[in-house]
Amino acid sequence: MENLGYYCGKFGLLEEMTIPMNDRVCYFGDGVYDATYTANHKIYDLDEHVDRFFHSAALLNINMTHTKCELKQLLQEMVNKVDSPEQFLYWQVTRGTSVRNHVPEPGVPSNLWIMIKPGKIKDVYSKIKLISVEDTRYFHCNIKTLNLLPNVMASQKAAEAGCDEVVFKRGDRVTECAHSNISILTHGILKTAPLDNLILPGITRANLLKICSDCGIPVEEVTYTINELMEADEIIVTSAGSLCLGVSEIDGIPVGGKDQDTLKMLQDLSIKRFRETTDSNI
Ligand code: PLP
């Protein structure tokens, strides 16, 4: 099949899937999601993404209808049915279906959605351009909720400015991007924002920290400023879809490019990990 959708036990082409009006996602965006990529029909970092998904759901007290094991099996079965070996795999759970009321109706089962379409991770060696935007999101950014309007508005601004991603700042402090984490490399030390409620605990961020520790690059999980970002030797943007991208410009000003050997080493190791995990040679 070209693509594939799933909603509460029903399967079909994405264009043909429908959902009930009273799914709480329609009124409240009441749910959480996770996403990753496949290559060679193998799902990249499936365990880590499913663990984070269940953790996000638990933080919102959403009751799951599937165990982690059942969900993983379902995702793999669906991945196998889609023709393209390289796919974008997305799933979400919403807090069930009931007539609109802020207070959730007790005992209503949650709704599981899965969406698969052909998709490839970005060329890890390509450079991207960012614009900086005030971080107007709320204080639950550690939960991967469906409430993404500020991220969407900021991404639209970036696209209008001919940029690829956004870097969010709260005052002077850099938090993360609209759909990625961001780290800086300066004097051979990698700095990245600490895991608090202002950033998402990215799986690729964790992979990058592990790669750094394996090759002896010191890591500091500390807050850093927009000035430090602009002055950094290299700026690294991480997400499941981009792995480990360098940044060439922020707000039209050239940045990074001062420690290309270390950046290339981290990119080589990131793509090696992706290839080994998915048994692919993309
Ligand atoms: N930060 C935000 C806001 C995101 O939406 C994402 C990915 O969707 C990330 C960071 C990166 O997370 P991961 O590396 O798990 O893809």
PDB file of C-alpha atoms and ligand atoms in Angstrom:
ATOM      1  CA  MET A   1       0.000   0.000   0.000  1.00  0.00           C
ATOM      2  CA  GLU A   2       1.054   3.562  -0.647  1.00  0.00           C
ATOM      3  CA  ASN A   3       0.243   4.740   2.885  1.00  0.00           C
ATOM      4  CA  LEU A   4      -1.747   3.416   5.821  1.00  0.00           C
ATOM      5  CA  GLY A   5      -3.920   4.693   8.644  1.00  0.00           C
ATOM      6  CA  TYR A   6      -5.330   3.104  11.787  1.00  0.00           C
ATOM      7  CA  TYR A   7      -7.976   4.382  14.155  1.00  0.00           C
ATOM      8  CA  CYS A   8      -9.340   2.288  17.025  1.00  0.00           C
ATOM      9  CA  GLY A   9      -9.161  -1.036  15.191  1.00  0.00           C
ATOM     10  CA  LYS A  10      -9.983   0.266  11.676  1.00  0.00           C
ATOM     11  CA  PHE A  11      -7.355   0.294   8.916  1.00  0.00           C
ATOM     12  CA  GLY A  12      -7.421   2.175   5.613  1.00  0.00           C
ATOM     13  CA  LEU A  13      -5.729   4.582   3.228  1.00  0.00           C
ATOM     14  CA  LEU A  14      -5.121   7.906   4.980  1.00  0.00           C
ATOM     15  CA  GLU A  15      -7.340   9.758   2.509  1.00  0.00           C
ATOM     16  CA  GLU A  16     -10.261   7.504   3.422  1.00  0.00           C
ATOM     17  CA  MET A  17      -9.960   7.448   7.219  1.00  0.00           C
ATOM     18  CA  THR A  18     -12.516   9.362   9.303  1.00  0.00           C
ATOM     19  CA  ILE A  19     -12.857  10.018  13.020  1.00  0.00           C
ATOM     20  CA  PRO A  20     -15.863  10.812  15.241  1.00  0.00           C
ATOM     21  CA  MET A  21     -16.548  14.472  15.974  1.00  0.00           C
ATOM     22  CA  ASN A  22     -16.554  13.790  19.702  1.00  0.00           C
ATOM     23  CA  ASP A  23     -13.006  12.488  19.855  1.00  0.00           C
ATOM     24  CA  ARG A  24     -11.645  14.817  22.539  1.00  0.00           C
ATOM     25  CA  VAL A  25      -8.797  15.776  20.246  1.00  0.00           C
ATOM     26  CA  CYS A  26     -11.251  17.881  18.184  1.00  0.00           C
ATOM     27  CA  TYR A  27     -12.204  20.126  21.117  1.00  0.00           C
ATOM     28  CA  PHE A  28      -9.172  20.068  23.365  1.00  0.00           C
ATOM     29  CA  GLY A  29      -6.224  18.581  21.470  1.00  0.00           C
ATOM     30  CA  ASP A  30      -6.403  16.155  24.369  1.00  0.00           C
ATOM     31  CA  GLY A  31      -3.720  13.616  23.532  1.00  0.00           C
ATOM     32  CA  VAL A  32      -0.054  12.826  23.020  1.00  0.00           C
ATOM     33  CA  TYR A  33       1.965  11.513  20.101  1.00  0.00           C
ATOM     34  CA  ASP A  34       5.291  10.161  19.019  1.00  0.00           C
ATOM     35  CA  ALA A  35       7.011   9.682  15.691  1.00  0.00           C
ATOM     36  CA  THR A  36      10.063   8.188  14.052  1.00  0.00           C
ATOM     37  CA  TYR A  37      11.290   6.958  10.688  1.00  0.00           C
ATOM     38  CA  THR A  38      11.824   3.563   9.095  1.00  0.00           C
ATOM     39  CA  ALA A  39      14.413   2.316   6.644  1.00  0.00           C
ATOM     40  CA  ASN A  40      14.418  -1.162   5.166  1.00  0.00           C
ATOM     41  CA  HIS A  41      11.001  -1.554   6.880  1.00  0.00           C
ATOM     42  CA  LYS A  42      12.786  -1.397  10.259  1.00  0.00           C
ATOM     43  CA  ILE A  43      11.661   1.161  12.816  1.00  0.00           C
ATOM     44  CA  TYR A  44      14.400   3.441  14.148  1.00  0.00           C
ATOM     45  CA  ASP A  45      14.626   3.554  17.972  1.00  0.00           C
ATOM     46  CA  LEU A  46      11.181   1.972  18.382  1.00  0.00           C
ATOM     47  CA  ASP A  47      11.644   1.051  22.071  1.00  0.00           C
ATOM     48  CA  GLU A  48      12.754   4.557  23.025  1.00  0.00           C
ATOM     49  CA  HIS A  49       9.882   6.247  21.152  1.00  0.00           C
ATOM     50  CA  VAL A  50       7.271   3.882  22.599  1.00  0.00           C
ATOM     51  CA  ASP A  51       8.679   4.395  26.117  1.00  0.00           C
ATOM     52  CA  ARG A  52       8.450   8.174  25.731  1.00  0.00           C
ATOM     53  CA  PHE A  53       4.911   7.833  24.307  1.00  0.00           C
ATOM     54  CA  PHE A  54       3.714   5.880  27.328  1.00  0.00           C
ATOM     55  CA  HIS A  55       5.471   8.335  29.640  1.00  0.00           C
ATOM     56  CA  SER A  56       3.738  11.320  27.955  1.00  0.00           C
ATOM     57  CA  ALA A  57       0.371   9.527  28.255  1.00  0.00           C
ATOM     58  CA  ALA A  58       0.994   8.734  31.922  1.00  0.00           C
ATOM     59  CA  LEU A  59       1.774  12.410  32.656  1.00  0.00           C
ATOM     60  CA  LEU A  60      -1.729  13.253  31.344  1.00  0.00           C
ATOM     61  CA  ASN A  61      -3.373  10.248  33.052  1.00  0.00           C
ATOM     62  CA  ILE A  62      -4.495   8.810  29.718  1.00  0.00           C
ATOM     63  CA  ASN A  63      -5.348   5.129  30.076  1.00  0.00           C
ATOM     64  CA  MET A  64      -3.824   2.983  27.383  1.00  0.00           C
ATOM     65  CA  THR A  65      -5.791   0.286  25.575  1.00  0.00           C
ATOM     66  CA  HIS A  66      -2.626  -1.463  24.370  1.00  0.00           C
ATOM     67  CA  THR A  67       0.496  -2.628  26.156  1.00  0.00           C
ATOM     68  CA  LYS A  68       3.868  -1.398  24.885  1.00  0.00           C
ATOM     69  CA  CYS A  69       4.465  -4.816  23.394  1.00  0.00           C
ATOM     70  CA  GLU A  70       1.108  -4.863  21.551  1.00  0.00           C
ATOM     71  CA  LEU A  71       1.680  -1.368  20.194  1.00  0.00           C
ATOM     72  CA  LYS A  72       5.151  -2.254  18.905  1.00  0.00           C
ATOM     73  CA  GLN A  73       3.777  -5.337  17.186  1.00  0.00           C
ATOM     74  CA  LEU A  74       0.943  -3.364  15.578  1.00  0.00           C
ATOM     75  CA  LEU A  75       3.335  -0.657  14.364  1.00  0.00           C
ATOM     76  CA  GLN A  76       5.687  -3.226  12.818  1.00  0.00           C
ATOM     77  CA  GLU A  77       2.789  -5.087  11.131  1.00  0.00           C
ATOM     78  CA  MET A  78       1.590  -1.831   9.585  1.00  0.00           C
ATOM     79  CA  VAL A  79       5.093  -0.781   8.514  1.00  0.00           C
ATOM     80  CA  ASN A  80       5.440  -4.116   6.695  1.00  0.00           C
ATOM     81  CA  LYS A  81       2.257  -3.404   4.698  1.00  0.00           C
ATOM     82  CA  VAL A  82       3.442  -0.084   3.243  1.00  0.00           C
ATOM     83  CA  ASP A  83       5.371  -0.380  -0.051  1.00  0.00           C
ATOM     84  CA  SER A  84       8.073   2.199   0.591  1.00  0.00           C
ATOM     85  CA  PRO A  85      10.845   0.817   2.834  1.00  0.00           C
ATOM     86  CA  GLU A  86      11.480   4.368   4.082  1.00  0.00           C
ATOM     87  CA  GLN A  87       8.535   5.782   5.963  1.00  0.00           C
ATOM     88  CA  PHE A  88       7.456   8.472   8.385  1.00  0.00           C
ATOM     89  CA  LEU A  89       5.731   6.608  11.210  1.00  0.00           C
ATOM     90  CA  TYR A  90       3.472   8.637  13.501  1.00  0.00           C
ATOM     91  CA  TRP A  91       1.109   7.538  16.243  1.00  0.00           C
ATOM     92  CA  GLN A  92      -1.015   9.258  18.869  1.00  0.00           C
ATOM     93  CA  VAL A  93      -3.453   8.503  21.633  1.00  0.00           C
ATOM     94  CA  THR A  94      -6.392  10.751  22.488  1.00  0.00           C
ATOM     95  CA  ARG A  95      -8.486  10.726  25.648  1.00  0.00           C
ATOM     96  CA  GLY A  96     -11.434   8.880  24.157  1.00  0.00           C
ATOM     97  CA  THR A  97     -14.749   9.943  22.692  1.00  0.00           C
ATOM     98  CA  SER A  98     -17.431  11.794  24.676  1.00  0.00           C
ATOM     99  CA  VAL A  99     -19.629  14.911  24.413  1.00  0.00           C
ATOM    100  CA  ARG A 100     -17.623  18.093  24.959  1.00  0.00           C
ATOM    101  CA  ASN A 101     -16.844  18.754  28.601  1.00  0.00           C
ATOM    102  CA  HIS A 102     -13.574  20.023  30.067  1.00  0.00           C
ATOM    103  CA  VAL A 103     -13.765  17.375  32.796  1.00  0.00           C
ATOM    104  CA  PRO A 104     -12.970  14.026  31.187  1.00  0.00           C
ATOM    105  CA  GLU A 105     -15.707  11.403  31.505  1.00  0.00           C
ATOM    106  CA  PRO A 106     -14.355   8.597  33.699  1.00  0.00           C
ATOM    107  CA  GLY A 107     -13.944   5.104  32.268  1.00  0.00           C
ATOM    108  CA  VAL A 108     -13.968   6.145  28.586  1.00  0.00           C
ATOM    109  CA  PRO A 109     -11.330   4.151  26.636  1.00  0.00           C
ATOM    110  CA  SER A 110      -8.620   6.122  24.852  1.00  0.00           C
ATOM    111  CA  ASN A 111      -8.334   6.192  21.050  1.00  0.00           C
ATOM    112  CA  LEU A 112      -5.196   4.986  19.289  1.00  0.00           C
ATOM    113  CA  TRP A 113      -4.275   6.453  15.898  1.00  0.00           C
ATOM    114  CA  ILE A 114      -1.433   5.435  13.590  1.00  0.00           C
ATOM    115  CA  MET A 115      -0.356   7.176  10.394  1.00  0.00           C
ATOM    116  CA  ILE A 116       2.297   5.960   7.952  1.00  0.00           C
ATOM    117  CA  LYS A 117       3.428   7.721   4.786  1.00  0.00           C
ATOM    118  CA  PRO A 118       6.564   7.422   2.670  1.00  0.00           C
ATOM    119  CA  GLY A 119       9.335   9.597   4.141  1.00  0.00           C
ATOM    120  CA  LYS A 120      13.107   9.791   4.402  1.00  0.00           C
ATOM    121  CA  ILE A 121      15.426  11.236   7.005  1.00  0.00           C
ATOM    122  CA  LYS A 122      17.218  14.399   5.809  1.00  0.00           C
ATOM    123  CA  ASP A 123      20.729  14.361   4.372  1.00  0.00           C
ATOM    124  CA  VAL A 124      22.684  14.577   7.633  1.00  0.00           C
ATOM    125  CA  TYR A 125      25.452  16.629   5.981  1.00  0.00           C
ATOM    126  CA  SER A 126      23.158  19.364   4.658  1.00  0.00           C
ATOM    127  CA  LYS A 127      23.260  22.691   6.512  1.00  0.00           C
ATOM    128  CA  ILE A 128      20.122  24.441   7.641  1.00  0.00           C
ATOM    129  CA  LYS A 129      19.052  28.035   8.285  1.00  0.00           C
ATOM    130  CA  LEU A 130      17.133  29.088  11.398  1.00  0.00           C
ATOM    131  CA  ILE A 131      15.178  32.081  12.563  1.00  0.00           C
ATOM    132  CA  SER A 132      14.944  32.947  16.237  1.00  0.00           C
ATOM    133  CA  VAL A 133      11.449  33.331  17.680  1.00  0.00           C
ATOM    134  CA  GLU A 134      10.242  34.112  21.194  1.00  0.00           C
ATOM    135  CA  ASP A 135       9.169  30.845  22.840  1.00  0.00           C
ATOM    136  CA  THR A 136       5.492  31.480  23.568  1.00  0.00           C
ATOM    137  CA  ARG A 137       4.707  27.841  24.303  1.00  0.00           C
ATOM    138  CA  TYR A 138       3.483  26.788  27.720  1.00  0.00           C
ATOM    139  CA  PHE A 139       5.202  24.989  30.600  1.00  0.00           C
ATOM    140  CA  HIS A 140       4.561  21.376  29.584  1.00  0.00           C
ATOM    141  CA  CYS A 141       7.003  21.108  26.684  1.00  0.00           C
ATOM    142  CA  ASN A 142       8.438  17.929  28.213  1.00  0.00           C
ATOM    143  CA  ILE A 143       5.154  16.151  27.355  1.00  0.00           C
ATOM    144  CA  LYS A 144       4.722  15.381  23.655  1.00  0.00           C
ATOM    145  CA  THR A 145       1.172  16.729  23.496  1.00  0.00           C
ATOM    146  CA  LEU A 146      -0.882  17.548  20.422  1.00  0.00           C
ATOM    147  CA  ASN A 147      -1.022  21.245  21.382  1.00  0.00           C
ATOM    148  CA  LEU A 148       1.420  22.512  18.771  1.00  0.00           C
ATOM    149  CA  LEU A 149      -0.033  25.858  17.633  1.00  0.00           C
ATOM    150  CA  PRO A 150       2.958  28.017  18.704  1.00  0.00           C
ATOM    151  CA  ASN A 151       5.242  25.497  16.951  1.00  0.00           C
ATOM    152  CA  VAL A 152       3.094  25.697  13.818  1.00  0.00           C
ATOM    153  CA  MET A 153       3.010  29.523  13.864  1.00  0.00           C
ATOM    154  CA  ALA A 154       6.780  29.700  14.340  1.00  0.00           C
ATOM    155  CA  SER A 155       7.403  27.129  11.586  1.00  0.00           C
ATOM    156  CA  GLN A 156       5.261  29.184   9.232  1.00  0.00           C
ATOM    157  CA  LYS A 157       7.364  32.277  10.044  1.00  0.00           C
ATOM    158  CA  ALA A 158      10.527  30.271   9.341  1.00  0.00           C
ATOM    159  CA  ALA A 159       9.182  29.065   5.983  1.00  0.00           C
ATOM    160  CA  GLU A 160       8.198  32.615   5.027  1.00  0.00           C
ATOM    161  CA  ALA A 161      11.740  33.753   5.861  1.00  0.00           C
ATOM    162  CA  GLY A 162      13.204  30.970   3.666  1.00  0.00           C
ATOM    163  CA  CYS A 163      14.458  29.088   6.748  1.00  0.00           C
ATOM    164  CA  ASP A 164      14.259  25.411   7.671  1.00  0.00           C
ATOM    165  CA  GLU A 165      13.661  25.551  11.440  1.00  0.00           C
ATOM    166  CA  VAL A 166      13.048  27.883  14.324  1.00  0.00           C
ATOM    167  CA  VAL A 167      15.175  28.408  17.394  1.00  0.00           C
ATOM    168  CA  PHE A 168      13.004  29.295  20.377  1.00  0.00           C
ATOM    169  CA  LYS A 169      14.302  31.692  23.042  1.00  0.00           C
ATOM    170  CA  ARG A 170      12.781  32.601  26.389  1.00  0.00           C
ATOM    171  CA  GLY A 171      14.309  35.990  27.041  1.00  0.00           C
ATOM    172  CA  ASP A 172      18.028  35.273  26.556  1.00  0.00           C
ATOM    173  CA  ARG A 173      17.767  31.537  27.063  1.00  0.00           C
ATOM    174  CA  VAL A 174      17.739  29.123  24.118  1.00  0.00           C
ATOM    175  CA  THR A 175      15.259  26.307  24.683  1.00  0.00           C
ATOM    176  CA  GLU A 176      14.816  24.147  21.562  1.00  0.00           C
ATOM    177  CA  CYS A 177      13.433  24.263  18.016  1.00  0.00           C
ATOM    178  CA  ALA A 178       9.868  23.848  16.731  1.00  0.00           C
ATOM    179  CA  HIS A 179      10.413  20.139  16.061  1.00  0.00           C
ATOM    180  CA  SER A 180      14.021  19.466  17.096  1.00  0.00           C
ATOM    181  CA  ASN A 181      16.454  19.953  19.961  1.00  0.00           C
ATOM    182  CA  ILE A 182      19.468  22.226  19.593  1.00  0.00           C
ATOM    183  CA  SER A 183      22.971  21.975  21.066  1.00  0.00           C
ATOM    184  CA  ILE A 184      26.200  23.975  20.664  1.00  0.00           C
ATOM    185  CA  LEU A 185      29.797  22.913  20.347  1.00  0.00           C
ATOM    186  CA  THR A 186      32.352  25.397  21.651  1.00  0.00           C
ATOM    187  CA  HIS A 187      36.042  24.734  22.455  1.00  0.00           C
ATOM    188  CA  GLY A 188      35.353  21.003  22.076  1.00  0.00           C
ATOM    189  CA  ILE A 189      32.533  20.972  24.681  1.00  0.00           C
ATOM    190  CA  LEU A 190      28.923  20.192  23.782  1.00  0.00           C
ATOM    191  CA  LYS A 191      26.332  22.287  25.608  1.00  0.00           C
ATOM    192  CA  THR A 192      22.661  21.417  25.491  1.00  0.00           C
ATOM    193  CA  ALA A 193      19.620  22.632  27.433  1.00  0.00           C
ATOM    194  CA  PRO A 194      18.823  20.567  30.546  1.00  0.00           C
ATOM    195  CA  LEU A 195      15.788  18.277  30.609  1.00  0.00           C
ATOM    196  CA  ASP A 196      13.226  20.485  32.336  1.00  0.00           C
ATOM    197  CA  ASN A 197       9.627  21.350  31.441  1.00  0.00           C
ATOM    198  CA  LEU A 198      10.730  23.793  28.713  1.00  0.00           C
ATOM    199  CA  ILE A 199      12.062  21.219  26.267  1.00  0.00           C
ATOM    200  CA  LEU A 200      11.107  17.840  24.884  1.00  0.00           C
ATOM    201  CA  PRO A 201      13.439  15.013  25.931  1.00  0.00           C
ATOM    202  CA  GLY A 202      14.495  14.191  22.369  1.00  0.00           C
ATOM    203  CA  ILE A 203      15.530  10.629  21.629  1.00  0.00           C
ATOM    204  CA  THR A 204      18.075  11.919  19.103  1.00  0.00           C
ATOM    205  CA  ARG A 205      19.417  14.402  21.670  1.00  0.00           C
ATOM    206  CA  ALA A 206      20.017  11.440  24.013  1.00  0.00           C
ATOM    207  CA  ASN A 207      21.732   9.557  21.157  1.00  0.00           C
ATOM    208  CA  LEU A 208      23.982  12.556  20.490  1.00  0.00           C
ATOM    209  CA  LEU A 209      24.990  12.757  24.154  1.00  0.00           C
ATOM    210  CA  LYS A 210      25.823   9.043  24.122  1.00  0.00           C
ATOM    211  CA  ILE A 211      27.904   9.449  20.934  1.00  0.00           C
ATOM    212  CA  CYS A 212      29.759  12.403  22.527  1.00  0.00           C
ATOM    213  CA  SER A 213      30.492  10.402  25.652  1.00  0.00           C
ATOM    214  CA  ASP A 214      31.709   7.429  23.559  1.00  0.00           C
ATOM    215  CA  CYS A 215      34.201   9.614  21.737  1.00  0.00           C
ATOM    216  CA  GLY A 216      35.347  11.640  24.735  1.00  0.00           C
ATOM    217  CA  ILE A 217      33.570  14.933  24.015  1.00  0.00           C
ATOM    218  CA  PRO A 218      32.560  16.535  27.339  1.00  0.00           C
ATOM    219  CA  VAL A 219      28.836  17.342  27.619  1.00  0.00           C
ATOM    220  CA  GLU A 220      27.271  20.063  29.750  1.00  0.00           C
ATOM    221  CA  GLU A 221      23.487  19.951  30.205  1.00  0.00           C
ATOM    222  CA  VAL A 222      23.092  23.611  31.102  1.00  0.00           C
ATOM    223  CA  THR A 223      21.098  26.588  29.942  1.00  0.00           C
ATOM    224  CA  TYR A 224      22.844  28.783  27.376  1.00  0.00           C
ATOM    225  CA  THR A 225      22.084  32.128  25.810  1.00  0.00           C
ATOM    226  CA  ILE A 226      21.294  33.302  22.318  1.00  0.00           C
ATOM    227  CA  ASN A 227      24.712  35.080  22.284  1.00  0.00           C
ATOM    228  CA  GLU A 228      26.486  31.813  23.065  1.00  0.00           C
ATOM    229  CA  LEU A 229      24.489  30.227  20.247  1.00  0.00           C
ATOM    230  CA  MET A 230      25.499  32.911  17.744  1.00  0.00           C
ATOM    231  CA  GLU A 231      29.178  32.638  18.783  1.00  0.00           C
ATOM    232  CA  ALA A 232      29.345  28.804  18.987  1.00  0.00           C
ATOM    233  CA  ASP A 233      31.915  26.897  16.932  1.00  0.00           C
ATOM    234  CA  GLU A 234      29.127  24.652  15.635  1.00  0.00           C
ATOM    235  CA  ILE A 235      25.362  24.469  16.174  1.00  0.00           C
ATOM    236  CA  ILE A 236      23.719  21.054  16.047  1.00  0.00           C
ATOM    237  CA  VAL A 237      20.009  20.424  15.465  1.00  0.00           C
ATOM    238  CA  THR A 238      18.745  16.930  16.306  1.00  0.00           C
ATOM    239  CA  SER A 239      15.514  15.042  15.671  1.00  0.00           C
ATOM    240  CA  ALA A 240      14.513  11.604  14.461  1.00  0.00           C
ATOM    241  CA  GLY A 241      14.107  13.024  10.961  1.00  0.00           C
ATOM    242  CA  SER A 242      17.320  15.028  10.813  1.00  0.00           C
ATOM    243  CA  LEU A 243      19.709  13.085  13.103  1.00  0.00           C
ATOM    244  CA  CYS A 244      22.508  15.662  13.451  1.00  0.00           C
ATOM    245  CA  LEU A 245      22.369  18.750  11.253  1.00  0.00           C
ATOM    246  CA  GLY A 246      24.769  21.677  11.221  1.00  0.00           C
ATOM    247  CA  VAL A 247      23.460  25.245  11.034  1.00  0.00           C
ATOM    248  CA  SER A 248      24.809  27.844   8.596  1.00  0.00           C
ATOM    249  CA  GLU A 249      22.680  30.900   9.375  1.00  0.00           C
ATOM    250  CA  ILE A 250      20.470  32.353  12.097  1.00  0.00           C
ATOM    251  CA  ASP A 251      18.341  35.414  11.335  1.00  0.00           C
ATOM    252  CA  GLY A 252      20.386  35.894   8.156  1.00  0.00           C
ATOM    253  CA  ILE A 253      23.728  35.992  10.051  1.00  0.00           C
ATOM    254  CA  PRO A 254      26.368  33.313   9.242  1.00  0.00           C
ATOM    255  CA  VAL A 255      27.039  31.024  12.235  1.00  0.00           C
ATOM    256  CA  GLY A 256      29.098  27.935  13.095  1.00  0.00           C
ATOM    257  CA  GLY A 257      31.531  26.381  10.647  1.00  0.00           C
ATOM    258  CA  LYS A 258      34.445  26.654  13.111  1.00  0.00           C
ATOM    259  CA  ASP A 259      34.794  23.013  14.166  1.00  0.00           C
ATOM    260  CA  GLN A 260      33.822  21.135  11.038  1.00  0.00           C
ATOM    261  CA  ASP A 261      35.925  18.045  11.845  1.00  0.00           C
ATOM    262  CA  THR A 262      34.096  17.390  15.130  1.00  0.00           C
ATOM    263  CA  LEU A 263      30.708  18.085  13.527  1.00  0.00           C
ATOM    264  CA  LYS A 264      31.503  15.658  10.692  1.00  0.00           C
ATOM    265  CA  MET A 265      32.619  12.999  13.172  1.00  0.00           C
ATOM    266  CA  LEU A 266      29.308  13.316  15.096  1.00  0.00           C
ATOM    267  CA  GLN A 267      27.369  13.166  11.829  1.00  0.00           C
ATOM    268  CA  ASP A 268      29.310  10.110  10.624  1.00  0.00           C
ATOM    269  CA  LEU A 269      28.591   8.332  13.919  1.00  0.00           C
ATOM    270  CA  SER A 270      24.902   9.353  13.853  1.00  0.00           C
ATOM    271  CA  ILE A 271      24.329   8.012  10.353  1.00  0.00           C
ATOM    272  CA  LYS A 272      26.340   4.861  11.185  1.00  0.00           C
ATOM    273  CA  ARG A 273      24.058   4.255  14.162  1.00  0.00           C
ATOM    274  CA  PHE A 274      20.955   4.774  12.002  1.00  0.00           C
ATOM    275  CA  ARG A 275      22.261   2.356   9.348  1.00  0.00           C
ATOM    276  CA  GLU A 276      23.239  -0.289  11.887  1.00  0.00           C
ATOM    277  CA  THR A 277      19.954  -0.041  13.807  1.00  0.00           C
ATOM    278  CA  THR A 278      17.834  -0.282  10.665  1.00  0.00           C
ATOM    279  CA  ASP A 279      20.124  -2.678   8.824  1.00  0.00           C
ATOM    280  CA  SER A 280      20.046  -0.301   5.861  1.00  0.00           C
ATOM    281  CA  ASN A 281      22.568   1.571   3.730  1.00  0.00           C
ATOM    282  CA  ILE A 282      20.742   4.836   3.141  1.00  0.00           C
TER     283      ILE A 282
HETATM  284  N1  PLP B   1      11.662  19.055  20.313  1.00  0.00           N
HETATM  285  C1  PLP B   1      10.429  19.109  19.790  1.00  0.00           C
HETATM  286  C2  PLP B   1       9.532  20.243  20.162  1.00  0.00           C
HETATM  287  C3  PLP B   1       9.975  18.102  18.915  1.00  0.00           C
HETATM  288  O1  PLP B   1       8.729  18.146  18.407  1.00  0.00           O
HETATM  289  C4  PLP B   1      10.864  17.055  18.556  1.00  0.00           C
HETATM  290  C5  PLP B   1      10.454  15.977  17.639  1.00  0.00           C
HETATM  291  O2  PLP B   1       9.340  15.870  17.223  1.00  0.00           O
HETATM  292  C6  PLP B   1      12.158  17.049  19.091  1.00  0.00           C
HETATM  293  C7  PLP B   1      12.511  18.056  19.989  1.00  0.00           C
HETATM  294  C8  PLP B   1      13.137  15.959  18.742  1.00  0.00           C
HETATM  295  O3  PLP B   1      12.767  14.735  19.323  1.00  0.00           O
HETATM  296  P1  PLP B   1      13.288  13.342  18.724  1.00  0.00           P
HETATM  297  O4  PLP B   1      14.772  13.431  18.686  1.00  0.00           O
HETATM  298  O5  PLP B   1      12.819  12.345  19.707  1.00  0.00           O
HETATM  299  O6  PLP B   1      12.688  13.201  17.370  1.00  0.00           O
END
